[in-house]
């Protein structure tokens, strides 16, 4: 098991969501279940998240709980194969041509756009 300082130094991902009902921002750390906080500004919310992360890790170490480390991008190549219907392939090729970009760039754009919508919900 790592020390508190070693866990605090790891690059845990934060998710920041605007709280439209109460105002301010809510920050969670997905790899540390239940670790969340808020703040009136993004800066305050991030500072509070650091405090919440430290308190969460201290409690987990004290209880002897398993602590998940952040996922590393080194585990992902950035490539995957995908079989699609010919009609969809044709449609994607035509749209990318109209946009003046490669079909690969167009598909990355569509996936990114959809992922941003998914993350925001």
Short mmCIF file of N, CA, C and O in Angstrom, two decimals:
data_model
loop_
_atom_site.label_atom_id
_atom_site.label_comp_id
_atom_site.label_asym_id
_atom_site.label_seq_id
_atom_site.Cartn_x
_atom_site.Cartn_y
_atom_site.Cartn_z
N UNK A 1 0.84 -1.19 0.00
CA UNK A 1 0.00 0.00 0.00
C UNK A 1 0.88 1.25 0.00
O UNK A 1 1.88 1.31 0.71
N UNK A 2 0.51 2.22 -0.78
CA UNK A 2 1.26 3.47 -0.89
C UNK A 2 0.98 4.35 0.33
O UNK A 2 0.01 4.17 1.05
N UNK A 3 1.80 5.37 0.49
CA UNK A 3 1.58 6.35 1.55
C UNK A 3 0.56 7.38 1.06
O UNK A 3 0.30 7.49 -0.16
N UNK A 4 0.06 8.19 1.97
CA UNK A 4 -0.88 9.25 1.61
C UNK A 4 -0.26 10.18 0.58
O UNK A 4 -0.89 10.53 -0.41
N UNK A 5 1.00 10.58 0.80
CA UNK A 5 1.66 11.49 -0.14
C UNK A 5 1.79 10.88 -1.53
O UNK A 5 1.64 11.57 -2.54
N UNK A 6 2.06 9.57 -1.58
CA UNK A 6 2.17 8.90 -2.88
C UNK A 6 0.83 8.88 -3.60
O UNK A 6 0.75 9.13 -4.81
N UNK A 7 -0.25 8.59 -2.87
CA UNK A 7 -1.59 8.61 -3.49
C UNK A 7 -1.96 10.03 -3.92
O UNK A 7 -2.53 10.24 -4.99
N UNK A 8 -1.64 11.03 -3.09
CA UNK A 8 -1.98 12.41 -3.43
C UNK A 8 -1.26 12.88 -4.69
O UNK A 8 -1.77 13.72 -5.42
N UNK A 9 -0.09 12.32 -4.96
CA UNK A 9 0.70 12.72 -6.13
C UNK A 9 0.19 12.08 -7.43
O UNK A 9 0.55 12.53 -8.52
N UNK A 10 -0.67 11.06 -7.31
CA UNK A 10 -1.17 10.39 -8.51
C UNK A 10 -2.16 11.29 -9.25
O UNK A 10 -2.92 12.05 -8.63
N UNK A 11 -2.20 11.21 -10.58
CA UNK A 11 -3.06 12.10 -11.39
C UNK A 11 -4.51 11.62 -11.48
O UNK A 11 -4.98 11.18 -12.53
N UNK A 12 -5.24 11.70 -10.37
CA UNK A 12 -6.66 11.33 -10.39
C UNK A 12 -7.45 12.33 -11.22
O UNK A 12 -7.26 13.54 -11.11
N UNK A 13 -8.34 11.79 -12.05
CA UNK A 13 -9.18 12.63 -12.92
C UNK A 13 -10.34 13.21 -12.11
O UNK A 13 -10.95 12.54 -11.30
N UNK A 14 -10.61 14.48 -12.34
CA UNK A 14 -11.75 15.15 -11.71
C UNK A 14 -12.82 15.41 -12.75
O UNK A 14 -12.51 15.74 -13.89
N UNK A 15 -14.06 15.26 -12.33
CA UNK A 15 -15.19 15.66 -13.18
C UNK A 15 -15.84 16.87 -12.53
O UNK A 15 -16.19 16.84 -11.36
N UNK A 16 -15.97 17.94 -13.30
CA UNK A 16 -16.54 19.19 -12.80
C UNK A 16 -17.85 19.45 -13.53
O UNK A 16 -17.89 19.46 -14.76
N UNK A 17 -18.91 19.63 -12.76
CA UNK A 17 -20.24 19.85 -13.33
C UNK A 17 -20.85 21.10 -12.70
O UNK A 17 -20.82 21.25 -11.47
N UNK A 18 -21.38 21.96 -13.53
CA UNK A 18 -22.06 23.15 -13.02
C UNK A 18 -23.36 22.73 -12.34
O UNK A 18 -24.14 21.94 -12.90
N UNK A 19 -23.61 23.26 -11.15
CA UNK A 19 -24.86 22.98 -10.43
C UNK A 19 -25.85 24.10 -10.76
O UNK A 19 -25.81 25.18 -10.16
N UNK A 20 -26.70 23.85 -11.73
CA UNK A 20 -27.60 24.88 -12.22
C UNK A 20 -28.72 25.19 -11.23
O UNK A 20 -29.29 26.27 -11.26
N UNK A 21 -29.03 24.25 -10.33
CA UNK A 21 -30.09 24.47 -9.35
C UNK A 21 -29.61 25.30 -8.16
O UNK A 21 -30.25 26.27 -7.76
N UNK A 22 -28.47 24.92 -7.61
CA UNK A 22 -27.95 25.57 -6.40
C UNK A 22 -26.91 26.64 -6.70
O UNK A 22 -26.58 27.45 -5.84
N UNK A 23 -26.35 26.61 -7.91
CA UNK A 23 -25.26 27.51 -8.25
C UNK A 23 -23.93 26.88 -7.89
O UNK A 23 -23.86 25.93 -7.11
N UNK A 24 -22.87 27.36 -8.47
CA UNK A 24 -21.55 26.83 -8.20
C UNK A 24 -21.25 25.59 -9.01
O UNK A 24 -21.88 25.35 -10.06
N UNK A 25 -20.30 24.80 -8.52
CA UNK A 25 -19.81 23.63 -9.26
C UNK A 25 -19.62 22.45 -8.32
O UNK A 25 -19.24 22.62 -7.16
N UNK A 26 -19.89 21.27 -8.83
CA UNK A 26 -19.70 20.03 -8.10
C UNK A 26 -18.52 19.30 -8.74
O UNK A 26 -18.45 19.19 -9.97
N UNK A 27 -17.61 18.81 -7.91
CA UNK A 27 -16.44 18.10 -8.40
C UNK A 27 -16.44 16.70 -7.79
O UNK A 27 -16.63 16.54 -6.58
N UNK A 28 -16.24 15.70 -8.64
CA UNK A 28 -16.10 14.33 -8.16
C UNK A 28 -14.82 13.73 -8.71
O UNK A 28 -14.28 14.20 -9.71
N UNK A 29 -14.35 12.70 -8.03
CA UNK A 29 -13.17 11.95 -8.48
C UNK A 29 -13.64 10.53 -8.71
O UNK A 29 -13.80 9.76 -7.76
N UNK A 30 -13.94 10.18 -9.97
CA UNK A 30 -14.57 8.89 -10.28
C UNK A 30 -13.84 7.65 -9.77
O UNK A 30 -14.48 6.68 -9.40
N UNK A 31 -12.50 7.70 -9.70
CA UNK A 31 -11.75 6.53 -9.23
C UNK A 31 -11.83 6.36 -7.72
O UNK A 31 -11.40 5.33 -7.19
N UNK A 32 -12.36 7.37 -7.02
CA UNK A 32 -12.52 7.30 -5.56
C UNK A 32 -14.01 7.43 -5.25
O UNK A 32 -14.51 8.53 -5.03
N UNK A 33 -14.75 6.32 -5.25
CA UNK A 33 -16.21 6.35 -5.12
C UNK A 33 -16.68 7.15 -3.90
O UNK A 33 -16.20 6.94 -2.78
N UNK A 34 -17.58 8.09 -4.16
CA UNK A 34 -18.13 8.91 -3.09
C UNK A 34 -17.30 10.13 -2.76
O UNK A 34 -17.69 10.93 -1.91
N UNK A 35 -16.18 10.31 -3.42
CA UNK A 35 -15.32 11.47 -3.17
C UNK A 35 -15.83 12.61 -4.04
O UNK A 35 -15.60 12.64 -5.24
N UNK A 36 -16.55 13.54 -3.40
CA UNK A 36 -17.04 14.69 -4.15
C UNK A 36 -17.17 15.89 -3.23
O UNK A 36 -17.22 15.76 -2.01
N UNK A 37 -17.20 17.04 -3.83
CA UNK A 37 -17.30 18.29 -3.10
C UNK A 37 -17.87 19.35 -4.03
O UNK A 37 -18.23 19.04 -5.17
N UNK A 38 -17.95 20.59 -3.54
CA UNK A 38 -18.48 21.66 -4.39
C UNK A 38 -17.79 22.97 -4.04
O UNK A 38 -17.03 23.05 -3.07
N UNK A 39 -18.08 23.99 -4.82
CA UNK A 39 -17.56 25.33 -4.59
C UNK A 39 -18.30 26.33 -5.43
O UNK A 39 -18.90 25.97 -6.45
N UNK A 40 -18.27 27.58 -5.00
CA UNK A 40 -19.00 28.62 -5.73
C UNK A 40 -18.36 28.95 -7.06
O UNK A 40 -19.03 29.35 -8.00
N UNK A 41 -17.03 28.79 -7.15
CA UNK A 41 -16.31 29.00 -8.40
C UNK A 41 -15.59 27.72 -8.76
O UNK A 41 -15.40 26.84 -7.90
N UNK A 42 -15.15 27.62 -10.01
CA UNK A 42 -14.39 26.44 -10.42
C UNK A 42 -13.10 26.33 -9.60
O UNK A 42 -12.74 25.25 -9.14
N UNK A 43 -12.45 27.46 -9.38
CA UNK A 43 -11.20 27.46 -8.62
C UNK A 43 -11.43 26.95 -7.19
O UNK A 43 -10.66 26.14 -6.68
N UNK A 44 -12.49 27.43 -6.55
CA UNK A 44 -12.81 26.99 -5.19
C UNK A 44 -13.17 25.52 -5.17
O UNK A 44 -12.75 24.76 -4.28
N UNK A 45 -13.95 25.08 -6.15
CA UNK A 45 -14.36 23.68 -6.22
C UNK A 45 -13.14 22.77 -6.38
O UNK A 45 -13.06 21.71 -5.74
N UNK A 46 -12.18 23.16 -7.21
CA UNK A 46 -10.97 22.35 -7.41
C UNK A 46 -10.13 22.31 -6.12
O UNK A 46 -9.63 21.26 -5.74
N UNK A 47 -10.00 23.45 -5.45
CA UNK A 47 -9.26 23.48 -4.18
C UNK A 47 -9.95 22.58 -3.16
O UNK A 47 -9.29 21.83 -2.43
N UNK A 48 -11.27 22.64 -3.10
CA UNK A 48 -12.03 21.80 -2.18
C UNK A 48 -11.88 20.33 -2.54
O UNK A 48 -11.86 19.46 -1.65
N UNK A 49 -11.77 20.04 -3.84
CA UNK A 49 -11.60 18.65 -4.29
C UNK A 49 -10.28 18.07 -3.79
O UNK A 49 -10.20 16.89 -3.44
N UNK A 50 -9.26 18.89 -3.74
CA UNK A 50 -7.96 18.42 -3.23
C UNK A 50 -8.09 18.05 -1.75
O UNK A 50 -7.57 17.02 -1.31
N UNK A 51 -8.82 18.87 -0.98
CA UNK A 51 -9.06 18.58 0.43
C UNK A 51 -9.91 17.31 0.59
O UNK A 51 -9.64 16.47 1.45
N UNK A 52 -10.95 17.17 -0.26
CA UNK A 52 -11.82 16.00 -0.19
C UNK A 52 -11.05 14.73 -0.55
O UNK A 52 -11.23 13.68 0.09
N UNK A 53 -10.18 14.83 -1.57
CA UNK A 53 -9.37 13.68 -1.96
C UNK A 53 -8.47 13.25 -0.81
O UNK A 53 -8.37 12.06 -0.50
N UNK A 54 -7.84 14.21 -0.16
CA UNK A 54 -6.95 13.90 0.97
C UNK A 54 -7.74 13.23 2.10
O UNK A 54 -7.29 12.21 2.64
N UNK A 55 -8.89 13.78 2.45
CA UNK A 55 -9.70 13.19 3.53
C UNK A 55 -10.17 11.79 3.15
O UNK A 55 -10.16 10.87 3.99
N UNK A 56 -10.58 11.60 1.89
CA UNK A 56 -11.04 10.29 1.43
C UNK A 56 -9.91 9.27 1.53
O UNK A 56 -10.09 8.16 2.02
N UNK A 57 -8.73 9.65 1.04
CA UNK A 57 -7.58 8.75 1.06
C UNK A 57 -7.14 8.43 2.50
O UNK A 57 -6.82 7.28 2.81
N UNK A 58 -7.13 9.43 3.38
CA UNK A 58 -6.76 9.19 4.78
C UNK A 58 -7.69 8.17 5.41
O UNK A 58 -7.23 7.24 6.09
N UNK A 59 -8.99 8.33 5.18
CA UNK A 59 -9.97 7.40 5.75
C UNK A 59 -9.79 6.00 5.17
O UNK A 59 -9.85 5.00 5.92
N UNK A 60 -9.55 5.90 3.88
CA UNK A 60 -9.37 4.59 3.24
C UNK A 60 -8.12 3.89 3.75
O UNK A 60 -8.14 2.68 4.02
N UNK A 61 -7.04 4.64 3.92
CA UNK A 61 -5.79 4.06 4.44
C UNK A 61 -6.01 3.58 5.88
O UNK A 61 -5.61 2.47 6.24
N UNK A 62 -6.65 4.42 6.67
CA UNK A 62 -6.92 4.07 8.07
C UNK A 62 -7.77 2.80 8.19
O UNK A 62 -7.53 1.96 9.06
N UNK A 63 -8.73 2.65 7.30
CA UNK A 63 -9.63 1.48 7.32
C UNK A 63 -9.03 0.27 6.61
O UNK A 63 -9.59 -0.81 6.64
N UNK A 64 -7.90 0.47 5.95
CA UNK A 64 -7.26 -0.62 5.22
C UNK A 64 -8.00 -1.03 3.96
O UNK A 64 -7.90 -2.16 3.50
N UNK A 65 -8.74 -0.07 3.37
CA UNK A 65 -9.50 -0.34 2.16
C UNK A 65 -8.60 -0.33 0.93
O UNK A 65 -7.57 0.38 0.91
N UNK A 66 -8.98 -1.08 -0.08
CA UNK A 66 -8.25 -1.06 -1.34
C UNK A 66 -8.51 0.27 -2.04
O UNK A 66 -9.66 0.71 -2.15
N UNK A 67 -7.47 0.91 -2.50
CA UNK A 67 -7.59 2.21 -3.17
C UNK A 67 -7.23 2.03 -4.64
O UNK A 67 -6.13 1.62 -4.98
N UNK A 68 -8.19 2.35 -5.48
CA UNK A 68 -7.97 2.24 -6.93
C UNK A 68 -7.06 3.38 -7.38
O UNK A 68 -7.27 4.53 -7.02
N UNK A 69 -6.07 3.03 -8.18
CA UNK A 69 -5.20 4.05 -8.74
C UNK A 69 -5.79 4.54 -10.06
O UNK A 69 -6.54 3.82 -10.71
N UNK A 70 -5.46 5.77 -10.46
CA UNK A 70 -6.02 6.30 -11.71
C UNK A 70 -5.58 5.48 -12.91
O UNK A 70 -4.48 4.93 -12.94
N UNK A 71 -6.48 5.39 -13.88
CA UNK A 71 -6.21 4.67 -15.11
C UNK A 71 -5.19 5.46 -15.92
O UNK A 71 -5.23 6.68 -15.98
N UNK A 72 -4.27 4.75 -16.56
CA UNK A 72 -3.23 5.39 -17.36
C UNK A 72 -3.58 5.31 -18.84
O UNK A 72 -4.07 4.29 -19.32
N UNK A 73 -3.30 6.37 -19.58
CA UNK A 73 -3.53 6.36 -21.03
C UNK A 73 -2.57 5.42 -21.74
O UNK A 73 -2.80 5.07 -22.90
N UNK A 74 -1.51 5.00 -21.05
CA UNK A 74 -0.56 4.07 -21.66
C UNK A 74 -1.22 2.74 -22.01
O UNK A 74 -0.71 1.99 -22.83
N UNK A 75 -2.36 2.44 -21.39
CA UNK A 75 -3.06 1.19 -21.66
C UNK A 75 -3.90 1.24 -22.93
O UNK A 75 -4.55 0.26 -23.29
N UNK A 76 -3.93 2.39 -23.61
CA UNK A 76 -4.78 2.57 -24.78
C UNK A 76 -3.94 2.99 -25.99
O UNK A 76 -3.17 3.94 -25.91
N UNK A 77 -4.12 2.29 -27.09
CA UNK A 77 -3.32 2.57 -28.29
C UNK A 77 -3.89 3.73 -29.11
O UNK A 77 -3.19 4.33 -29.91
N UNK A 78 -5.17 4.02 -28.95
CA UNK A 78 -5.79 5.04 -29.77
C UNK A 78 -6.37 4.47 -31.06
O UNK A 78 -6.82 5.19 -31.94
N UNK A 79 -6.37 3.14 -31.17
CA UNK A 79 -6.90 2.49 -32.37
C UNK A 79 -7.86 1.37 -31.98
O UNK A 79 -7.66 0.70 -30.97
N UNK A 80 -8.89 1.20 -32.81
CA UNK A 80 -9.76 0.04 -32.71
C UNK A 80 -10.42 -0.19 -34.05
O UNK A 80 -10.56 0.74 -34.85
N UNK A 81 -10.77 -1.42 -34.32
CA UNK A 81 -11.44 -1.74 -35.59
C UNK A 81 -12.94 -1.76 -35.36
O UNK A 81 -13.42 -2.18 -34.32
N UNK A 82 -13.65 -1.32 -36.39
CA UNK A 82 -15.09 -1.24 -36.28
C UNK A 82 -15.71 -1.65 -37.61
O UNK A 82 -15.38 -1.09 -38.65
N UNK A 83 -16.57 -2.63 -37.58
CA UNK A 83 -17.31 -3.04 -38.77
C UNK A 83 -18.64 -2.30 -38.78
O UNK A 83 -19.35 -2.29 -37.77
N UNK A 84 -18.95 -1.67 -39.90
CA UNK A 84 -20.20 -0.92 -40.02
C UNK A 84 -20.88 -1.30 -41.33
O UNK A 84 -20.24 -1.78 -42.27
N UNK A 85 -22.18 -1.06 -41.41
CA UNK A 85 -22.89 -1.34 -42.67
C UNK A 85 -22.35 -0.48 -43.81
O UNK A 85 -21.90 0.66 -43.59
N UNK A 86 -22.40 -1.02 -45.01
CA UNK A 86 -21.89 -0.29 -46.17
C UNK A 86 -22.60 1.05 -46.36
O UNK A 86 -21.98 2.05 -46.75
N UNK A 87 -23.89 1.08 -46.07
CA UNK A 87 -24.64 2.33 -46.25
C UNK A 87 -24.13 3.41 -45.28
O UNK A 87 -24.03 4.59 -45.66
N UNK A 88 -23.78 3.03 -44.06
CA UNK A 88 -23.23 3.99 -43.11
C UNK A 88 -21.84 4.44 -43.55
O UNK A 88 -21.49 5.62 -43.47
N UNK A 89 -21.04 3.51 -44.04
CA UNK A 89 -19.71 3.83 -44.55
C UNK A 89 -19.83 4.87 -45.66
O UNK A 89 -19.10 5.88 -45.68
N UNK A 90 -20.77 4.65 -46.58
CA UNK A 90 -20.99 5.59 -47.69
C UNK A 90 -21.38 6.96 -47.16
O UNK A 90 -20.84 7.98 -47.59
N UNK A 91 -22.31 6.99 -46.22
CA UNK A 91 -22.78 8.24 -45.66
C UNK A 91 -21.65 9.00 -44.96
O UNK A 91 -21.49 10.21 -45.14
N UNK A 92 -20.85 8.30 -44.16
CA UNK A 92 -19.73 8.94 -43.47
C UNK A 92 -18.70 9.48 -44.47
O UNK A 92 -18.16 10.58 -44.29
N UNK A 93 -18.43 8.71 -45.52
CA UNK A 93 -17.47 9.14 -46.55
C UNK A 93 -17.98 10.40 -47.24
O UNK A 93 -17.21 11.35 -47.48
N UNK A 94 -19.27 10.44 -47.55
CA UNK A 94 -19.84 11.61 -48.23
C UNK A 94 -19.81 12.85 -47.33
O UNK A 94 -19.46 13.94 -47.77
N UNK A 95 -20.19 12.68 -46.06
CA UNK A 95 -20.18 13.82 -45.13
C UNK A 95 -18.76 14.36 -44.92
O UNK A 95 -18.56 15.58 -44.90
N UNK A 96 -17.80 13.46 -44.76
CA UNK A 96 -16.43 13.92 -44.54
C UNK A 96 -15.89 14.64 -45.77
O UNK A 96 -15.17 15.64 -45.65
N UNK A 97 -16.26 14.16 -46.95
CA UNK A 97 -15.82 14.81 -48.19
C UNK A 97 -16.39 16.23 -48.26
O UNK A 97 -15.69 17.17 -48.62
N UNK A 98 -17.68 16.38 -47.91
CA UNK A 98 -18.31 17.70 -47.90
C UNK A 98 -17.62 18.65 -46.91
O UNK A 98 -17.52 19.85 -47.16
N UNK A 99 -17.15 18.11 -45.80
CA UNK A 99 -16.47 18.92 -44.78
C UNK A 99 -15.02 19.18 -45.15
O UNK A 99 -14.35 20.00 -44.52
N UNK A 100 -14.51 18.45 -46.14
CA UNK A 100 -13.13 18.65 -46.57
C UNK A 100 -12.10 18.05 -45.62
O UNK A 100 -10.98 18.54 -45.52
N UNK A 101 -12.52 16.98 -44.92
CA UNK A 101 -11.60 16.31 -44.00
C UNK A 101 -11.65 14.80 -44.26
O UNK A 101 -12.55 14.32 -44.95
N UNK A 102 -10.68 14.09 -43.70
CA UNK A 102 -10.68 12.65 -43.90
C UNK A 102 -11.84 12.02 -43.13
O UNK A 102 -12.38 12.61 -42.19
N UNK A 103 -12.23 10.83 -43.56
CA UNK A 103 -13.31 10.14 -42.86
C UNK A 103 -12.89 9.83 -41.43
O UNK A 103 -13.69 9.90 -40.51
N UNK A 104 -11.61 9.53 -41.21
CA UNK A 104 -11.11 9.27 -39.87
C UNK A 104 -11.29 10.50 -38.98
O UNK A 104 -11.80 10.40 -37.86
N UNK A 105 -10.92 11.68 -39.48
CA UNK A 105 -11.09 12.92 -38.72
C UNK A 105 -12.57 13.18 -38.45
O UNK A 105 -12.93 13.61 -37.35
N UNK A 106 -13.41 12.93 -39.44
CA UNK A 106 -14.84 13.16 -39.29
C UNK A 106 -15.42 12.23 -38.21
O UNK A 106 -16.19 12.66 -37.36
N UNK A 107 -15.01 10.97 -38.22
CA UNK A 107 -15.50 10.02 -37.22
C UNK A 107 -15.03 10.39 -35.82
O UNK A 107 -15.78 10.28 -34.85
N UNK A 108 -13.77 10.84 -35.69
CA UNK A 108 -13.27 11.29 -34.39
C UNK A 108 -14.09 12.48 -33.91
O UNK A 108 -14.47 12.55 -32.74
N UNK A 109 -14.40 13.40 -34.83
CA UNK A 109 -15.24 14.55 -34.47
C UNK A 109 -16.61 14.08 -33.96
O UNK A 109 -17.07 14.52 -32.90
N UNK A 110 -17.26 13.16 -34.68
CA UNK A 110 -18.58 12.68 -34.27
C UNK A 110 -18.52 11.96 -32.92
O UNK A 110 -19.39 12.16 -32.06
N UNK A 111 -17.52 11.12 -32.73
CA UNK A 111 -17.38 10.40 -31.46
C UNK A 111 -17.12 11.37 -30.31
O UNK A 111 -17.71 11.23 -29.23
N UNK A 112 -16.27 12.36 -30.53
CA UNK A 112 -15.96 13.34 -29.48
C UNK A 112 -17.19 14.15 -29.12
O UNK A 112 -17.46 14.40 -27.94
N UNK A 113 -17.92 14.57 -30.14
CA UNK A 113 -19.13 15.37 -29.92
C UNK A 113 -20.15 14.57 -29.12
O UNK A 113 -20.72 15.06 -28.16
N UNK A 114 -20.34 13.30 -29.47
CA UNK A 114 -21.30 12.45 -28.76
C UNK A 114 -20.81 12.16 -27.35
O UNK A 114 -21.60 12.14 -26.41
N UNK A 115 -19.51 11.94 -27.18
CA UNK A 115 -18.97 11.65 -25.85
C UNK A 115 -19.15 12.84 -24.93
O UNK A 115 -19.46 12.69 -23.76
N UNK A 116 -18.98 14.05 -25.45
CA UNK A 116 -19.16 15.26 -24.65
C UNK A 116 -20.61 15.38 -24.19
O UNK A 116 -20.89 15.79 -23.07
N UNK A 117 -21.55 15.03 -25.05
CA UNK A 117 -22.97 15.06 -24.68
C UNK A 117 -23.24 14.02 -23.60
O UNK A 117 -23.92 14.27 -22.61
N UNK A 118 -22.66 12.82 -23.75
CA UNK A 118 -22.85 11.74 -22.79
C UNK A 118 -22.29 12.13 -21.41
O UNK A 118 -22.93 11.95 -20.40
N UNK A 119 -21.08 12.69 -21.39
CA UNK A 119 -20.43 13.07 -20.13
C UNK A 119 -21.21 14.16 -19.44
O UNK A 119 -21.31 14.21 -18.23
N UNK A 120 -21.83 15.06 -20.21
CA UNK A 120 -22.59 16.16 -19.63
C UNK A 120 -23.90 15.75 -19.01
O UNK A 120 -24.53 16.53 -18.29
N UNK A 121 -24.35 14.54 -19.23
CA UNK A 121 -25.64 14.10 -18.66
C UNK A 121 -25.47 13.38 -17.37
O UNK A 121 -24.58 12.77 -17.03
#
